Structure formats: structure tokens, C-alpha cells
Amino acid sequence: MRVKICGITQPIQGKTIVSLGATALGFICVPSSPRYVTSEQIKAVIEQLPQETDKIGVFANSSKEEIAQTVAETGLTGVQLHGDESLEFCQQLRQFLPNVEIIKALRIKDADDFDKAKTYTKYVDTLLLDAYHPQQLGGTGKTLNWDTLQQFSPDCPWFLAGGLTPQNILEALNKVNPNGIDLSSGVETAPGDKDLSKVGELFEKLSK
């Protein structure tokens, strides 16, 4: 199972988190976010990482040109679209970035959103389901209703996100069977500052 730790801002933390077991790191490329990092900051982290680590930039309603430029400047291997990106946008971005993983994140509010999520599977590589929040795009600490996700089986791999912590991860995975998990605020001391003991605790739980 893929394990993505999102909202990385510091090179040493990124390197340590991968050594503990993370398969992917996420970098927030949304200027309004408290976890925002510049291309230079992303590059500084990526330079410390093993080649096989997935390096995912998180964007929200950015242009294709902006996303492609950030990928070129940093060496990101994937982009996560966390805004209101349309099916058409995802299709065009795929042509722009043929060798980069495209992840579409959807904030799940009700059952209709599951159907909406499935419409993206033809145009992206991976889905990510996050908890809905009216103001924030992610990192809210709110969990999804895992019971409603038991029947979710899209035609592409997917990440479970939304309020996951070392304390609740096993309960979540007992109910839901995602291809990957994504944690941010659940392993932090403050936005963008990861708590390495919590990250260690997460991988301890996952190894049981």
C-alpha cells in the first residue's frame, strides 16, 4: 500500500519520513495554504530523497502552464489536483504531462460525490478522497464517513485521506480498502512541521 505524507516543507523531515517508510511525499503548491512551499523549497527536499520516492505537487485551480513549469523546475513525479478542475482540464493536462502521475482529489460531502469521483477515472491515474470542508481544501483534520466508502470501487487506484492519524488508521483500514493513504495534519505539530514520532508511530501501526 502506498503511504503519502503531505505538506512537507523541510528537507531533513522529508528525508527522515521516507526512511521511516513513506512511499510518497506531498508538497503544497497553493500560495494561500499555511503549508505552501516554493519551487526552490520543493527542490531542496527532493534532492535528499531516493529516486523511487513519489514526489507529488498539490495544486488547486492552477493553469496547465503553471503546473508544467513547477514540474519542470522541481522534478515532481506527480501532480494532485485539489480544486475544481474539470474532466476536460484533466484530459488536457495529461497531454501536457504524459509521464507524470495525475491524481484528482475530491472532497466528499454526500453520495453524489462518489459518482462524480468515478467520472474522473478515464482521465487521471489516481483518485484521492478527502473530507469536505466549506473553506479549506485539505489538511482540515476532518474524517470521512468510512462506512459509506466500503462499496467504493473505482476503475483506478485511490488514496484515502481526511483526518487520518496513527490512532485511527487501523480502524479506517478495517473498514475501507484503498490503494494508498494520505496523512497531513494527523502527523504534525503545526502546519508544515511534521511530528516525526507520530510518523514513526504510524508505520509501527501499519506493520502490525
PDB file of C-alpha atoms in Angstrom:
ATOM      1  CA  MET A   1       0.000   0.000   0.000  1.00  0.00           C
ATOM      2  CA  ARG A   2       1.197   3.496  -0.840  1.00  0.00           C
ATOM      3  CA  VAL A   3       1.689   5.864   2.080  1.00  0.00           C
ATOM      4  CA  LYS A   4       1.807   9.569   1.261  1.00  0.00           C
ATOM      5  CA  ILE A   5       2.737  12.176   3.837  1.00  0.00           C
ATOM      6  CA  CYS A   6       1.572  15.553   2.597  1.00  0.00           C
ATOM      7  CA  GLY A   7       2.533  19.137   3.414  1.00  0.00           C
ATOM      8  CA  ILE A   8       6.298  18.593   3.592  1.00  0.00           C
ATOM      9  CA  THR A   9       8.304  21.812   3.988  1.00  0.00           C
ATOM     10  CA  GLN A  10      11.686  20.783   5.442  1.00  0.00           C
ATOM     11  CA  PRO A  11      14.401  18.697   3.709  1.00  0.00           C
ATOM     12  CA  ILE A  12      15.517  16.825   6.842  1.00  0.00           C
ATOM     13  CA  GLN A  13      11.947  15.912   7.755  1.00  0.00           C
ATOM     14  CA  GLY A  14      11.238  14.722   4.211  1.00  0.00           C
ATOM     15  CA  LYS A  15      14.314  12.501   4.174  1.00  0.00           C
ATOM     16  CA  THR A  16      13.508  11.048   7.621  1.00  0.00           C
ATOM     17  CA  ILE A  17       9.848  10.398   6.767  1.00  0.00           C
ATOM     18  CA  VAL A  18      10.869   8.401   3.691  1.00  0.00           C
ATOM     19  CA  SER A  19      13.399   6.436   5.752  1.00  0.00           C
ATOM     20  CA  LEU A  20      10.565   5.557   8.173  1.00  0.00           C
ATOM     21  CA  GLY A  21       8.508   4.061   5.353  1.00  0.00           C
ATOM     22  CA  ALA A  22       6.658   6.701   3.312  1.00  0.00           C
ATOM     23  CA  THR A  23       6.439   5.878  -0.399  1.00  0.00           C
ATOM     24  CA  ALA A  24       5.301   9.374  -1.422  1.00  0.00           C
ATOM     25  CA  LEU A  25       5.701  12.946  -0.191  1.00  0.00           C
ATOM     26  CA  GLY A  26       3.284  15.762  -0.992  1.00  0.00           C
ATOM     27  CA  PHE A  27       4.209  19.417  -1.486  1.00  0.00           C
ATOM     28  CA  ILE A  28       1.577  22.143  -1.299  1.00  0.00           C
ATOM     29  CA  CYS A  29       1.813  24.481  -4.303  1.00  0.00           C
ATOM     30  CA  VAL A  30      -1.196  26.598  -3.270  1.00  0.00           C
ATOM     31  CA  PRO A  31       0.009  30.055  -2.106  1.00  0.00           C
ATOM     32  CA  SER A  32      -2.918  30.585   0.288  1.00  0.00           C
ATOM     33  CA  SER A  33      -2.067  27.412   2.246  1.00  0.00           C
ATOM     34  CA  PRO A  34      -0.098  27.568   5.532  1.00  0.00           C
ATOM     35  CA  ARG A  35       1.900  24.603   4.141  1.00  0.00           C
ATOM     36  CA  TYR A  36       2.815  26.374   0.883  1.00  0.00           C
ATOM     37  CA  VAL A  37       6.301  25.779  -0.498  1.00  0.00           C
ATOM     38  CA  THR A  38       8.117  27.413  -3.430  1.00  0.00           C
ATOM     39  CA  SER A  39       9.788  25.504  -6.253  1.00  0.00           C
ATOM     40  CA  GLU A  40      13.154  26.141  -4.579  1.00  0.00           C
ATOM     41  CA  GLN A  41      11.921  24.632  -1.304  1.00  0.00           C
ATOM     42  CA  ILE A  42      10.482  21.595  -3.087  1.00  0.00           C
ATOM     43  CA  LYS A  43      13.740  21.064  -4.951  1.00  0.00           C
ATOM     44  CA  ALA A  44      15.712  21.246  -1.691  1.00  0.00           C
ATOM     45  CA  VAL A  45      13.606  18.398  -0.273  1.00  0.00           C
ATOM     46  CA  ILE A  46      13.601  16.288  -3.454  1.00  0.00           C
ATOM     47  CA  GLU A  47      17.417  16.425  -3.661  1.00  0.00           C
ATOM     48  CA  GLN A  48      17.512  14.499  -0.350  1.00  0.00           C
ATOM     49  CA  LEU A  49      15.167  11.702  -1.494  1.00  0.00           C
ATOM     50  CA  PRO A  50      15.691   8.280  -3.057  1.00  0.00           C
ATOM     51  CA  GLN A  51      14.756   8.172  -6.747  1.00  0.00           C
ATOM     52  CA  GLU A  52      11.900   5.706  -6.192  1.00  0.00           C
ATOM     53  CA  THR A  53      10.019   8.063  -3.836  1.00  0.00           C
ATOM     54  CA  ASP A  54       6.904   9.566  -5.429  1.00  0.00           C
ATOM     55  CA  LYS A  55       7.077  13.360  -5.266  1.00  0.00           C
ATOM     56  CA  ILE A  56       3.613  14.889  -5.598  1.00  0.00           C
ATOM     57  CA  GLY A  57       2.818  18.583  -6.022  1.00  0.00           C
ATOM     58  CA  VAL A  58      -0.626  19.643  -4.799  1.00  0.00           C
ATOM     59  CA  PHE A  59      -2.330  22.341  -6.901  1.00  0.00           C
ATOM     60  CA  ALA A  60      -5.756  23.989  -6.786  1.00  0.00           C
ATOM     61  CA  ASN A  61      -7.166  25.714  -9.876  1.00  0.00           C
ATOM     62  CA  SER A  62      -3.713  26.463 -11.290  1.00  0.00           C
ATOM     63  CA  SER A  63      -3.225  26.737 -15.051  1.00  0.00           C
ATOM     64  CA  LYS A  64      -1.703  23.871 -17.032  1.00  0.00           C
ATOM     65  CA  GLU A  65       1.269  26.127 -17.782  1.00  0.00           C
ATOM     66  CA  GLU A  66       1.877  26.888 -14.084  1.00  0.00           C
ATOM     67  CA  ILE A  67       1.708  23.210 -13.173  1.00  0.00           C
ATOM     68  CA  ALA A  68       4.043  22.173 -16.007  1.00  0.00           C
ATOM     69  CA  GLN A  69       6.524  24.891 -15.048  1.00  0.00           C
ATOM     70  CA  THR A  70       6.617  23.750 -11.409  1.00  0.00           C
ATOM     71  CA  VAL A  71       7.110  20.135 -12.513  1.00  0.00           C
ATOM     72  CA  ALA A  72       9.986  21.179 -14.793  1.00  0.00           C
ATOM     73  CA  GLU A  73      11.629  23.302 -12.085  1.00  0.00           C
ATOM     74  CA  THR A  74      11.399  20.741  -9.282  1.00  0.00           C
ATOM     75  CA  GLY A  75      11.401  17.196 -10.627  1.00  0.00           C
ATOM     76  CA  LEU A  76       7.952  16.317  -9.277  1.00  0.00           C
ATOM     77  CA  THR A  77       6.775  12.876 -10.436  1.00  0.00           C
ATOM     78  CA  GLY A  78       3.086  13.554  -9.845  1.00  0.00           C
ATOM     79  CA  VAL A  79       0.526  16.322  -9.546  1.00  0.00           C
ATOM     80  CA  GLN A  80      -2.542  16.305  -7.325  1.00  0.00           C
ATOM     81  CA  LEU A  81      -5.444  18.494  -8.398  1.00  0.00           C
ATOM     82  CA  HIS A  82      -7.304  19.680  -5.322  1.00  0.00           C
ATOM     83  CA  GLY A  83      -9.522  22.402  -6.809  1.00  0.00           C
ATOM     84  CA  ASP A  84     -12.479  22.459  -9.207  1.00  0.00           C
ATOM     85  CA  GLU A  85     -10.568  21.029 -12.162  1.00  0.00           C
ATOM     86  CA  SER A  86     -12.894  19.702 -14.880  1.00  0.00           C
ATOM     87  CA  LEU A  87     -12.663  16.429 -16.785  1.00  0.00           C
ATOM     88  CA  GLU A  88     -11.553  18.440 -19.810  1.00  0.00           C
ATOM     89  CA  PHE A  89      -8.774  20.109 -17.801  1.00  0.00           C
ATOM     90  CA  CYS A  90      -7.504  16.719 -16.595  1.00  0.00           C
ATOM     91  CA  GLN A  91      -7.529  15.416 -20.161  1.00  0.00           C
ATOM     92  CA  GLN A  92      -5.550  18.432 -21.409  1.00  0.00           C
ATOM     93  CA  LEU A  93      -3.088  18.214 -18.524  1.00  0.00           C
ATOM     94  CA  ARG A  94      -2.471  14.558 -19.382  1.00  0.00           C
ATOM     95  CA  GLN A  95      -1.365  15.662 -22.872  1.00  0.00           C
ATOM     96  CA  PHE A  96       0.788  18.388 -21.316  1.00  0.00           C
ATOM     97  CA  LEU A  97       2.452  16.000 -18.851  1.00  0.00           C
ATOM     98  CA  PRO A  98       2.330  12.495 -20.374  1.00  0.00           C
ATOM     99  CA  ASN A  99       4.888  10.986 -17.974  1.00  0.00           C
ATOM    100  CA  VAL A 100       3.597  12.475 -14.721  1.00  0.00           C
ATOM    101  CA  GLU A 101       1.061  10.813 -12.424  1.00  0.00           C
ATOM    102  CA  ILE A 102      -2.173  12.819 -12.255  1.00  0.00           C
ATOM    103  CA  ILE A 103      -4.179  12.496  -9.040  1.00  0.00           C
ATOM    104  CA  LYS A 104      -7.619  14.096  -8.754  1.00  0.00           C
ATOM    105  CA  ALA A 105      -8.653  14.891  -5.209  1.00  0.00           C
ATOM    106  CA  LEU A 106     -12.343  15.167  -4.390  1.00  0.00           C
ATOM    107  CA  ARG A 107     -13.876  16.436  -1.189  1.00  0.00           C
ATOM    108  CA  ILE A 108     -16.717  14.087  -0.359  1.00  0.00           C
ATOM    109  CA  LYS A 109     -19.843  15.710   1.018  1.00  0.00           C
ATOM    110  CA  ASP A 110     -22.553  13.192   0.072  1.00  0.00           C
ATOM    111  CA  ALA A 111     -23.212  10.055  -2.017  1.00  0.00           C
ATOM    112  CA  ASP A 112     -23.373  12.031  -5.292  1.00  0.00           C
ATOM    113  CA  ASP A 113     -19.714  12.892  -4.880  1.00  0.00           C
ATOM    114  CA  PHE A 114     -18.767   9.202  -5.198  1.00  0.00           C
ATOM    115  CA  ASP A 115     -20.391   9.119  -8.637  1.00  0.00           C
ATOM    116  CA  LYS A 116     -18.621  12.347  -9.545  1.00  0.00           C
ATOM    117  CA  ALA A 117     -15.306  10.831  -8.447  1.00  0.00           C
ATOM    118  CA  LYS A 118     -15.796   7.845 -10.730  1.00  0.00           C
ATOM    119  CA  THR A 119     -16.267  10.087 -13.798  1.00  0.00           C
ATOM    120  CA  TYR A 120     -12.613  11.160 -13.474  1.00  0.00           C
ATOM    121  CA  THR A 121     -11.163   7.657 -13.722  1.00  0.00           C
ATOM    122  CA  LYS A 122     -10.770   7.812 -17.524  1.00  0.00           C
ATOM    123  CA  TYR A 123      -8.737  10.995 -17.333  1.00  0.00           C
ATOM    124  CA  VAL A 124      -6.468  10.580 -14.314  1.00  0.00           C
ATOM    125  CA  ASP A 125      -4.182   7.883 -12.923  1.00  0.00           C
ATOM    126  CA  THR A 126      -5.334   8.005  -9.327  1.00  0.00           C
ATOM    127  CA  LEU A 127      -8.175   9.404  -7.197  1.00  0.00           C
ATOM    128  CA  LEU A 128      -7.905  10.840  -3.690  1.00  0.00           C
ATOM    129  CA  LEU A 129     -10.946  11.141  -1.443  1.00  0.00           C
ATOM    130  CA  ASP A 130     -10.795  13.833   1.232  1.00  0.00           C
ATOM    131  CA  ALA A 131     -13.271  15.154   3.774  1.00  0.00           C
ATOM    132  CA  TYR A 132     -15.417  18.115   2.747  1.00  0.00           C
ATOM    133  CA  HIS A 133     -14.807  21.499   4.351  1.00  0.00           C
ATOM    134  CA  PRO A 134     -16.570  24.642   3.065  1.00  0.00           C
ATOM    135  CA  GLN A 135     -13.490  26.884   3.334  1.00  0.00           C
ATOM    136  CA  GLN A 136     -10.421  24.633   3.314  1.00  0.00           C
ATOM    137  CA  LEU A 137      -9.202  22.430   0.502  1.00  0.00           C
ATOM    138  CA  GLY A 138      -7.417  19.906   2.719  1.00  0.00           C
ATOM    139  CA  GLY A 139      -5.399  19.361   5.865  1.00  0.00           C
ATOM    140  CA  THR A 140      -8.516  20.027   7.935  1.00  0.00           C
ATOM    141  CA  GLY A 141      -8.252  17.039  10.289  1.00  0.00           C
ATOM    142  CA  LYS A 142     -11.850  16.075   9.439  1.00  0.00           C
ATOM    143  CA  THR A 143     -12.503  12.408   8.670  1.00  0.00           C
ATOM    144  CA  LEU A 144     -14.754  10.876   6.045  1.00  0.00           C
ATOM    145  CA  ASN A 145     -17.559   8.514   6.996  1.00  0.00           C
ATOM    146  CA  TRP A 146     -15.618   5.302   6.343  1.00  0.00           C
ATOM    147  CA  ASP A 147     -18.756   3.141   6.414  1.00  0.00           C
ATOM    148  CA  THR A 148     -20.027   4.877   3.265  1.00  0.00           C
ATOM    149  CA  LEU A 149     -16.739   4.057   1.496  1.00  0.00           C
ATOM    150  CA  GLN A 150     -16.952   0.289   1.864  1.00  0.00           C
ATOM    151  CA  GLN A 151     -18.599  -0.109  -1.546  1.00  0.00           C
ATOM    152  CA  PHE A 152     -16.342   2.424  -3.295  1.00  0.00           C
ATOM    153  CA  SER A 153     -14.507   0.589  -6.063  1.00  0.00           C
ATOM    154  CA  PRO A 154     -13.408   2.894  -8.901  1.00  0.00           C
ATOM    155  CA  ASP A 155     -11.637   1.802 -12.101  1.00  0.00           C
ATOM    156  CA  CYS A 156      -8.325   3.240 -10.953  1.00  0.00           C
ATOM    157  CA  PRO A 157      -6.212   3.219  -7.764  1.00  0.00           C
ATOM    158  CA  TRP A 158      -7.252   5.610  -4.994  1.00  0.00           C
ATOM    159  CA  PHE A 159      -5.955   7.225  -1.827  1.00  0.00           C
ATOM    160  CA  LEU A 160      -7.942   7.616   1.375  1.00  0.00           C
ATOM    161  CA  ALA A 161      -7.323  10.994   3.038  1.00  0.00           C
ATOM    162  CA  GLY A 162      -9.110  13.168   5.575  1.00  0.00           C
ATOM    163  CA  GLY A 163      -8.226  13.304   9.263  1.00  0.00           C
ATOM    164  CA  LEU A 164      -6.177  10.114   9.340  1.00  0.00           C
ATOM    165  CA  THR A 165      -3.904   9.728  12.386  1.00  0.00           C
ATOM    166  CA  PRO A 166      -1.748   6.984  13.915  1.00  0.00           C
ATOM    167  CA  GLN A 167      -4.631   6.479  16.386  1.00  0.00           C
ATOM    168  CA  ASN A 168      -7.405   5.895  13.851  1.00  0.00           C
ATOM    169  CA  ILE A 169      -5.558   4.415  10.861  1.00  0.00           C
ATOM    170  CA  LEU A 170      -6.200   0.772  11.717  1.00  0.00           C
ATOM    171  CA  GLU A 171      -9.901   1.415  12.320  1.00  0.00           C
ATOM    172  CA  ALA A 172     -10.088   3.153   8.919  1.00  0.00           C
ATOM    173  CA  LEU A 173      -8.299   0.316   7.129  1.00  0.00           C
ATOM    174  CA  ASN A 174     -10.522  -2.283   8.797  1.00  0.00           C
ATOM    175  CA  LYS A 175     -13.490  -0.611   7.097  1.00  0.00           C
ATOM    176  CA  VAL A 176     -12.029   0.641   3.831  1.00  0.00           C
ATOM    177  CA  ASN A 177      -9.663  -0.901   1.323  1.00  0.00           C
ATOM    178  CA  PRO A 178      -7.824   1.915  -0.505  1.00  0.00           C
ATOM    179  CA  ASN A 179      -4.666   1.533  -2.586  1.00  0.00           C
ATOM    180  CA  GLY A 180      -2.994   4.225  -0.545  1.00  0.00           C
ATOM    181  CA  ILE A 181      -3.397   6.533   2.432  1.00  0.00           C
ATOM    182  CA  ASP A 182      -2.581  10.222   2.717  1.00  0.00           C
ATOM    183  CA  LEU A 183      -1.830  11.979   6.005  1.00  0.00           C
ATOM    184  CA  SER A 184      -1.017  15.592   6.761  1.00  0.00           C
ATOM    185  CA  SER A 185      -2.401  17.290   9.876  1.00  0.00           C
ATOM    186  CA  GLY A 186      -2.603  13.925  11.694  1.00  0.00           C
ATOM    187  CA  VAL A 187       1.207  13.766  11.910  1.00  0.00           C
ATOM    188  CA  GLU A 188       2.004  17.438  12.580  1.00  0.00           C
ATOM    189  CA  THR A 189       2.915  19.690  15.476  1.00  0.00           C
ATOM    190  CA  ALA A 190       1.953  22.735  13.344  1.00  0.00           C
ATOM    191  CA  PRO A 191       1.061  23.219   9.649  1.00  0.00           C
ATOM    192  CA  GLY A 192       4.067  22.070   7.627  1.00  0.00           C
ATOM    193  CA  ASP A 193       6.025  20.940  10.689  1.00  0.00           C
ATOM    194  CA  LYS A 194       5.826  17.152  10.908  1.00  0.00           C
ATOM    195  CA  ASP A 195       5.976  15.274  14.199  1.00  0.00           C
ATOM    196  CA  LEU A 196       8.461  12.518  13.428  1.00  0.00           C
ATOM    197  CA  SER A 197       7.452  10.485  16.489  1.00  0.00           C
ATOM    198  CA  LYS A 198       3.862  10.418  15.167  1.00  0.00           C
ATOM    199  CA  VAL A 199       5.124   9.376  11.736  1.00  0.00           C
ATOM    200  CA  GLY A 200       7.115   6.590  13.392  1.00  0.00           C
ATOM    201  CA  GLU A 201       4.033   5.537  15.343  1.00  0.00           C
ATOM    202  CA  LEU A 202       2.021   5.403  12.104  1.00  0.00           C
ATOM    203  CA  PHE A 203       4.438   2.972  10.462  1.00  0.00           C
ATOM    204  CA  GLU A 204       4.590   0.901  13.642  1.00  0.00           C
ATOM    205  CA  LYS A 205       0.794   0.516  13.477  1.00  0.00           C
ATOM    206  CA  LEU A 206       0.850  -0.286   9.771  1.00  0.00           C
ATOM    207  CA  SER A 207       3.450  -3.021  10.254  1.00  0.00           C
ATOM    208  CA  LYS A 208       1.239  -4.970  12.668  1.00  0.00           C
TER     209      LYS A 208
END
